[in-house]
Coordinates of C-alpha atoms and ligand atoms in Angstrom, one line a residue:
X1 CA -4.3 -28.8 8.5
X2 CA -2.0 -25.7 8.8
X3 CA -2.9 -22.7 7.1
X4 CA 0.2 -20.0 6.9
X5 CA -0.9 -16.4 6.5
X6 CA 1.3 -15.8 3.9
X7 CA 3.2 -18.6 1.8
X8 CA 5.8 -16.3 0.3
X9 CA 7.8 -18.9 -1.0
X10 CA 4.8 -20.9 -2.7
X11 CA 3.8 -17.5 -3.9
X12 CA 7.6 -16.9 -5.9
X13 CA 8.0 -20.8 -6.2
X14 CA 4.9 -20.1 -9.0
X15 CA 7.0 -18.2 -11.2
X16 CA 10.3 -20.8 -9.9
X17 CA 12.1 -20.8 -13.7
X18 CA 11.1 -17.6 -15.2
X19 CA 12.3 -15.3 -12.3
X20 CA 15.3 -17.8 -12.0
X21 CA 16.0 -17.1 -15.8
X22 CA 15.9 -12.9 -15.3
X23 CA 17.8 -12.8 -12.0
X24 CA 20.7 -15.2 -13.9
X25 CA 20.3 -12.7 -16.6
X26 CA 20.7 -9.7 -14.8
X27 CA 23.4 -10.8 -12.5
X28 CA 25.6 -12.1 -15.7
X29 CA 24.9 -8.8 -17.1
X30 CA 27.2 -7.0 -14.9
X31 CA 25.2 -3.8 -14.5
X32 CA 23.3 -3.4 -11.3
X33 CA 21.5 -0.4 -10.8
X34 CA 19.7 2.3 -13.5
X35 CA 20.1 -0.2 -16.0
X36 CA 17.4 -1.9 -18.4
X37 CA 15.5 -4.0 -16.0
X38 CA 14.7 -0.9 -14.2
X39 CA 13.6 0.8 -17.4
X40 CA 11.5 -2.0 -19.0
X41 CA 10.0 -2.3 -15.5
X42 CA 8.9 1.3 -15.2
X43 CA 7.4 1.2 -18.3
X44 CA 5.2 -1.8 -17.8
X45 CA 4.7 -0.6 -14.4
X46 CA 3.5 2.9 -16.5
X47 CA 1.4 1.3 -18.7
X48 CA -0.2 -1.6 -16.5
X49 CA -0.9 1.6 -13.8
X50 CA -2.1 4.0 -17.2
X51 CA 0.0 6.9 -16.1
X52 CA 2.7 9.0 -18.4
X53 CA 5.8 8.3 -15.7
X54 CA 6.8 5.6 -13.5
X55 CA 9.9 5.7 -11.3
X56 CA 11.4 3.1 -9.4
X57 CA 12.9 3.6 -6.4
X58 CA 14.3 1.6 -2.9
X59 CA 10.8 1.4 -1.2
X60 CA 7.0 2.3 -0.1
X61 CA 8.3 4.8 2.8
X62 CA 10.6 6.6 -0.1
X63 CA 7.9 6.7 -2.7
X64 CA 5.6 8.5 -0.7
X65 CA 8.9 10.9 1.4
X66 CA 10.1 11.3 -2.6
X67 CA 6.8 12.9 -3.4
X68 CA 6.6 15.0 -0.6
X69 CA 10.3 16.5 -1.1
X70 CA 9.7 16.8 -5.1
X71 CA 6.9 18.9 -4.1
X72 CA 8.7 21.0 -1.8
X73 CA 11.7 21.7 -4.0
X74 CA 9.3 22.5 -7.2
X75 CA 7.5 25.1 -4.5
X76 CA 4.6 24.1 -4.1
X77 CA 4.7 23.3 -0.7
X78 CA 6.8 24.6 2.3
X79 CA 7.8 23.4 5.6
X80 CA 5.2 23.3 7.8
X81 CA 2.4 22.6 5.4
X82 CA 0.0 20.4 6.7
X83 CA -0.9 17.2 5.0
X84 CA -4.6 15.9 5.6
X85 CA -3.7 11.7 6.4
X86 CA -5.9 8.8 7.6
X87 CA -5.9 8.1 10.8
X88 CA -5.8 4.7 10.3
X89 CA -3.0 3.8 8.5
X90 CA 0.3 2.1 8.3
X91 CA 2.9 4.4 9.8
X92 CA 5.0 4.8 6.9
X93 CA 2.3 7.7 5.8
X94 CA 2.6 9.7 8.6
X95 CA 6.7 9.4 8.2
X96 CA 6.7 10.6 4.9
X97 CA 4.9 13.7 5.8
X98 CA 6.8 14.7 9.0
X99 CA 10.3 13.5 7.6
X100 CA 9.9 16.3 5.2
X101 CA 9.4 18.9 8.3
X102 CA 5.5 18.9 7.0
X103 CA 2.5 18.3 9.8
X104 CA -0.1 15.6 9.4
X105 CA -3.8 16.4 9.9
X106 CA -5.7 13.0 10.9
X107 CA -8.9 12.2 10.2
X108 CA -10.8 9.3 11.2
X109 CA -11.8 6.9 9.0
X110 CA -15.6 5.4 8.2
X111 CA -16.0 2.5 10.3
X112 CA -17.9 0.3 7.5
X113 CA -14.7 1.1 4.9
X114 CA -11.8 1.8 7.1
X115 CA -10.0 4.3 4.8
X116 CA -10.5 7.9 5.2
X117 CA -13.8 9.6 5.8
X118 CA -14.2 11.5 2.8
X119 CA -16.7 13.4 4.2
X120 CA -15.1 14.5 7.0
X121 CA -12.2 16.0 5.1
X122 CA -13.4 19.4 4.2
X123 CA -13.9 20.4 8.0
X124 CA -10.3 19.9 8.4
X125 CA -8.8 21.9 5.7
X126 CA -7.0 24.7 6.7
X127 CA -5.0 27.4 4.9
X128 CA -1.8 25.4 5.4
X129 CA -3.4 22.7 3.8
X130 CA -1.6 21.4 0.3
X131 CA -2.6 18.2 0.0
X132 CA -4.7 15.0 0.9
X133 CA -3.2 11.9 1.2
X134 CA -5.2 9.1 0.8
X135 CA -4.4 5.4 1.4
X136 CA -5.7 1.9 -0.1
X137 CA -6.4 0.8 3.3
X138 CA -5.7 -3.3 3.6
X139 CA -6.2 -3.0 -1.1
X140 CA -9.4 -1.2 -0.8
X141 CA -10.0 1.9 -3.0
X142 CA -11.2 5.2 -1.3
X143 CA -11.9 7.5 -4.2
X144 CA -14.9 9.6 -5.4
X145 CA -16.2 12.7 -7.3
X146 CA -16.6 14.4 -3.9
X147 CA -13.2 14.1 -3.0
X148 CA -11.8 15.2 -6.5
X149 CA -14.2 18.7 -6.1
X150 CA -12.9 19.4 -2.8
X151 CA -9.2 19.3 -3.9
X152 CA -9.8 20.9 -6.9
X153 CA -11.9 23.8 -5.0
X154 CA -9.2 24.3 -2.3
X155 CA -6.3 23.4 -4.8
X156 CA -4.7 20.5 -3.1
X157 CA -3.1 17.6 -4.5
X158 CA -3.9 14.4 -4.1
X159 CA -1.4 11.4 -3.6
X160 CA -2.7 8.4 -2.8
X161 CA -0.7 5.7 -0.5
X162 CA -0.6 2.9 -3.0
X163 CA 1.2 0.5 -1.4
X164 CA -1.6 -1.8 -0.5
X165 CA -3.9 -1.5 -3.5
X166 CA -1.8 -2.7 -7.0
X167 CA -4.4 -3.7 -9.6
X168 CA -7.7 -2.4 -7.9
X169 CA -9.8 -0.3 -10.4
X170 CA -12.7 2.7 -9.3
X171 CA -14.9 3.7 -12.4
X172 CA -12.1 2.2 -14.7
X173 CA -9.3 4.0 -13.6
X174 CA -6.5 2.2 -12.0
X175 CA -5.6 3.1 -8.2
X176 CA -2.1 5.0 -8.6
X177 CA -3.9 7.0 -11.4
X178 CA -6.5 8.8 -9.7
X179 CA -4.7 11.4 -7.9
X180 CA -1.5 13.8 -8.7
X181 CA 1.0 11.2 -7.7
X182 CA 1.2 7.8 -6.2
X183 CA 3.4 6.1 -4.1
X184 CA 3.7 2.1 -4.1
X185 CA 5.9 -0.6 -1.8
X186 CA 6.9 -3.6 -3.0
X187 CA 7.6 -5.1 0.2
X188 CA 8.0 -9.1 -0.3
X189 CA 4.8 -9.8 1.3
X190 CA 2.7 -6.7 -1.0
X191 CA 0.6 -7.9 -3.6
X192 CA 3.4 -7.5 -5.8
X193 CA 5.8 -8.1 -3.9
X194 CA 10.2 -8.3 -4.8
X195 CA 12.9 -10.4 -3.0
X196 CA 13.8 -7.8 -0.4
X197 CA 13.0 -4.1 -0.9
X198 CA 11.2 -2.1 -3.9
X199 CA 8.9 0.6 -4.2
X200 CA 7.8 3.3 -6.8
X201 CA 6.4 6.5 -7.9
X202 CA 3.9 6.9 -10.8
X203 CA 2.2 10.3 -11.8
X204 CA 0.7 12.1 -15.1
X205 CA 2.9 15.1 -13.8
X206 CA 6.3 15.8 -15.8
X207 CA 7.9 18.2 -13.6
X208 CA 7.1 15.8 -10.7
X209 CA 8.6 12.8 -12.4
X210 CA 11.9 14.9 -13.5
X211 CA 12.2 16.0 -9.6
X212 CA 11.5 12.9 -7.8
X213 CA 13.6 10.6 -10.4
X214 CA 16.3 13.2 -9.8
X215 CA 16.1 13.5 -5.9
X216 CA 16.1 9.6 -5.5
X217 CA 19.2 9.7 -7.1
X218 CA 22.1 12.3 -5.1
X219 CA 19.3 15.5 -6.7
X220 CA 21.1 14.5 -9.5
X221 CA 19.6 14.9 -12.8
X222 CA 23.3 15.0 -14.7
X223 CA 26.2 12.7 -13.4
X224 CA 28.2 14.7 -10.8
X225 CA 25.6 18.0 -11.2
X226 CA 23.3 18.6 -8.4
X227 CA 20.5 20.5 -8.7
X228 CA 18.8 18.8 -5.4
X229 CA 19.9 17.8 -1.8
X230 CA 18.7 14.5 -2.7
X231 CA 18.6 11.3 -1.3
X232 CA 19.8 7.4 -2.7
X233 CA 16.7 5.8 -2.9
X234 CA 17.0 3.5 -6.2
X235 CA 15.3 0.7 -7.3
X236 CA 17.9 -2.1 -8.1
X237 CA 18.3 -4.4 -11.5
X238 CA 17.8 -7.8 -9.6
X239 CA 14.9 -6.7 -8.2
X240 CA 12.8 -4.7 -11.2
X241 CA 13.5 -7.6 -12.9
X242 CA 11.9 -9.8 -10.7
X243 CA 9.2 -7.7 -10.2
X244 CA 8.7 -7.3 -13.7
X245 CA 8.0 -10.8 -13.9
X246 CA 5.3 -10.8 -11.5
X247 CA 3.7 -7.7 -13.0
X248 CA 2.3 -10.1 -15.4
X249 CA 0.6 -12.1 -13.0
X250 CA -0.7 -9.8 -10.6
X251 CA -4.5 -9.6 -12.2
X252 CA -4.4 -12.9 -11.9
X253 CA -3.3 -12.8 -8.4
X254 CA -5.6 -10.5 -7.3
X255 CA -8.8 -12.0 -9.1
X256 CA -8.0 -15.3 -6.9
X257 CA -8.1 -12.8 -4.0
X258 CA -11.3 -11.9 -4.8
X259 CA -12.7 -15.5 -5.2
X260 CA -11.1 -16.1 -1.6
X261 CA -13.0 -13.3 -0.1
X262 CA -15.8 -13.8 -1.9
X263 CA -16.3 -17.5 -0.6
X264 CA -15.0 -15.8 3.3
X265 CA -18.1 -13.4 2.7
X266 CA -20.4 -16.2 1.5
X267 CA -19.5 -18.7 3.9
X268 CA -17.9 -17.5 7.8
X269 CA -21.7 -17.2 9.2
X270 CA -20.9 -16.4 13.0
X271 CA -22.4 -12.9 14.5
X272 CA -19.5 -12.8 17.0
X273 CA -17.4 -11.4 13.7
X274 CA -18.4 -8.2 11.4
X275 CA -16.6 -9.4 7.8
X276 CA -15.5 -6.6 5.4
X277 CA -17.4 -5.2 2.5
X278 CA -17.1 -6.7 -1.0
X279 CA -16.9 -3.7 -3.2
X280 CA -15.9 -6.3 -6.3
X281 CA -13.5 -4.6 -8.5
X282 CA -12.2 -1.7 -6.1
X283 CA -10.9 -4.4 -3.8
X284 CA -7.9 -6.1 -4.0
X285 CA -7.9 -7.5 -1.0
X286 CA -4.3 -7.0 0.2
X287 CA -5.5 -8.0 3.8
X288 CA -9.2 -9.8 4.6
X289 CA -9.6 -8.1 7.7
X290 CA -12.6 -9.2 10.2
X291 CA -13.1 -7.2 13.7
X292 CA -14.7 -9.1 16.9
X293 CA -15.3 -7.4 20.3
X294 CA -12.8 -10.1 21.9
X295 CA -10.1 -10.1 19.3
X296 CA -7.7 -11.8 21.4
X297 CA -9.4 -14.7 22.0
X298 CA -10.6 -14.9 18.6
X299 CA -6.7 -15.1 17.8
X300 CA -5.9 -17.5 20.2
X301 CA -8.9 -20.1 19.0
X302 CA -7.8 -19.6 15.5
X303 CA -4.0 -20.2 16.7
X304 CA -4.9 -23.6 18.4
X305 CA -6.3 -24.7 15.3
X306 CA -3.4 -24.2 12.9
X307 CA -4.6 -21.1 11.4
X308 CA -2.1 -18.3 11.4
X309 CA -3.4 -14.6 11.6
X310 CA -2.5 -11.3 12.2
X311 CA -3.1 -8.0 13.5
X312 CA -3.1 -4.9 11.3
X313 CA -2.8 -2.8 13.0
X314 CA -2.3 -2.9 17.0
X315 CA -1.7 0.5 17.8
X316 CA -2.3 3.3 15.2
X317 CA 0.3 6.3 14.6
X318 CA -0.8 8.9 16.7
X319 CA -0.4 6.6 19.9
X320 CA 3.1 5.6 19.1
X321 CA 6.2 7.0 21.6
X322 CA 7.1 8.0 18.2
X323 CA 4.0 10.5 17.6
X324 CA 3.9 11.3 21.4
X325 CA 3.1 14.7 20.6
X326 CA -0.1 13.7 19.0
X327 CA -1.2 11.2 21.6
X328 CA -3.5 13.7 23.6
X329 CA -5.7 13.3 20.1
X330 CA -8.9 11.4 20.4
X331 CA -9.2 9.6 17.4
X332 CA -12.0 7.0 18.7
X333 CA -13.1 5.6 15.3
X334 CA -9.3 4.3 15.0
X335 CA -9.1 3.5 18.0
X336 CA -11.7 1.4 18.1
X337 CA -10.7 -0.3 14.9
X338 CA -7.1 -0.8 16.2
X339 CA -8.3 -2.6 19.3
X340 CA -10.8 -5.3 16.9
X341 CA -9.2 -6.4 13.9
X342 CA -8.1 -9.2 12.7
X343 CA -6.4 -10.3 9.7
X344 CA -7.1 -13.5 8.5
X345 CA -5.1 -15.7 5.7
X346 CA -5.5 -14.6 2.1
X347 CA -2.5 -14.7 -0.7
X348 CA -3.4 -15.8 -4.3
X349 CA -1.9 -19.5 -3.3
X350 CA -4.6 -20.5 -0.7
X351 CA -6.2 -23.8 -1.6
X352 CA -10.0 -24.3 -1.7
X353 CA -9.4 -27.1 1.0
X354 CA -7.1 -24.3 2.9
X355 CA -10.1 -21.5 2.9
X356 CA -13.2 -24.2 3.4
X357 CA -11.1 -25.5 6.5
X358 CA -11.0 -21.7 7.7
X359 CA -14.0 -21.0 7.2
X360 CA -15.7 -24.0 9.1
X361 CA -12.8 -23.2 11.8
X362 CA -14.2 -19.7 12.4
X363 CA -17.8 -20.9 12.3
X364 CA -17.3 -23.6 14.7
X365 CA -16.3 -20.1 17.2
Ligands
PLP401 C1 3.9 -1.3 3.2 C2 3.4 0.1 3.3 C3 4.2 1.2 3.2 C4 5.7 1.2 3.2 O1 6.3 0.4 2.3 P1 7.8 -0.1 2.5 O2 8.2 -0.6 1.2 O3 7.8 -1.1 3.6 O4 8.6 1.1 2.9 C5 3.5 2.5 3.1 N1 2.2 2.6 3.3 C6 1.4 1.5 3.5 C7 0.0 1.7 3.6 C8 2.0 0.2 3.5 O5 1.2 -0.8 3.7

């Protein structure tokens, strides 16, 4: 047996005809961009999420750059604020707070969640701080009451990094409507994921929604006026309206994510691998991430027997030739993470045969 990490085609082939049906649509209708399929898909985007706005736009990096800038032309934050951001995390947060000239702050994350150390966040607030970016690490919330006080004490907002987390729920509340504003990627291989590039903004906040729908299109809020410098970051037709199909499917997605790492949790039995909390509704297990002291070996057992994984991340931003002016940090907590996980196959599309065969596989380690 071969088990893919990620069966993208199997995963679009689900919804074959009715994504077939709106793409013919769309493409026939001759309008391409800030069109209806957009529209319909911001507002069931809106609704799904429960927030007042959604906006679509190109991608996850210009989601989370797009909130940034909104927030700097509105005045409420100025170059060279600093921007409290995980230390482990995708790159793409760390860009979207230093392509707007502002300066990340890292802090490490807690080694039994992997997202941000809530409680380790206060101690590096400053009085440049403006806001807290938090990220769904691998579709697993990081929210709580603690975190809300401290921004509301020091006045900070809150955005969290959406991109990995669509559909996962704390206290009843949807992820992408817990902070000020959310940014979300709909990368193909995401949980909901387009045909090429997608990504959008959602937030309760008017004046934000105005700016950043505004900025992503030329600062432009009337044809040929410009109130912004802005950027072209739009979401097009073809793909809103393929990703407005697979809105509707995405609980159902994610609840066959659960059941996957729910029967990884119940059944890999092998102390040589620490396995990932199950935190039932506040995951939706965008990755199933496992760390092991010999991660490379792990890989290359699991590679011999047909099982394709991979390694999220290898190196964390602050050790990148990119961020070489952070490397002297000591960040050993991501460090240490970087250097033991590994991702194993999940996507709503696994068999049971597929995840039994995985799971004897990495007991037989
Ligand atoms: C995928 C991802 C992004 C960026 O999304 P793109 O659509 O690839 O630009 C941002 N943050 C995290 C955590 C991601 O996983």
């Amino acid at each position: 047996m071969e088990v893919k990490f990620l069966d993208l085609h199997k995963i679009n082939m689900q919804h074959q005809q009715e994504i077939e049906e709106r793409l013919l649509k769309t493409f026939r209708s001759g309008w391409y961009l800030l069109g209806n399929e957009t529209k319909t898909f911001e507002q069931n985007l809106s609704a799904y999420i429960g927030t007042k706005h959604a906006i679509g736009v190109a991608n996850g990096l210009d989601a989370l750059r797009l909130i940034l800038k909104a927030y700097i032309e509105l005045g409420i934050m100025q170059e060279g604020d600093e921007v409290i951001v995980p230390a482990n995390t995708y790159i793409a947060s760390v860009l979207a707070i230093t392509d707007n000239g502002l300066k990340p702050v890292f802090v490490e994350p807690d080694i039994s969640t992997y997202n941000i150390d809530i409680s380790a966040i206060e101690a590096a607030i400053t009085n440049r701080t403006k806001a807290i970016m938090i990220v769904h690490l691998y579709g697993r919330v990081v929210f709580s009451e603690d975190l809300k006080k401290i921004a509301q004490q020091r006045n900070l907002k809150i955005i969290e990094d959406n991109a990995q987390a669509i559909g996962a729920v704390w206290n009843g509340i949807k992820t992408g409507n817990l902070g000020d504003a959310a940014g979300y990627s709909f990368y193909p291989g995401k949980n909901l994921g387009a045909l090429g590039d997608g990504g959008a903004v959602t937030t309760n906040d008017d004046a934000l929604a105005k700016a950043v729908r505004a900025i992503a299109n030329y600062g432009s809020e009337v044809k040929y006026t410009n109130k912004y410098k802005g950027l072209n970051s739009r979401l097009d037709e073809l793909q809103a309206a393929a990703l407005d199909v697979k809105l509707k499917y995405i609980d159902t997605e994610n609840q066959r994510r659960r059941e996957i790492a729910a029967a990884y949790i119940t059944g890999i039995a092998n102390s040589k691998l620490i396995l990932p909390e199950n935190p039932g509704d506040e995951h939706v297990w965008h990755l199933f991430v496992v760390r092991t002291d010999n991660r490379d070996g792990l890989q290359n057992y699991l590679t011999s027997n047909n099982i394709h994984t991979q390694i999220h991340y290898p190196t964390p931003p602050h050790k990148q030739e990119a961020y070489s002016e952070y490397s002297h940090l000591s960040l050993p907590i991501t460090e240490k993470i970087h250097n033991e996980v590994l991702s194993l196959p999940i996507s709503p599309v696994m068999t049971n045969n597929e995840v039994q065969y995985v799971i004897d596989t990495v007991n037989k380690y």
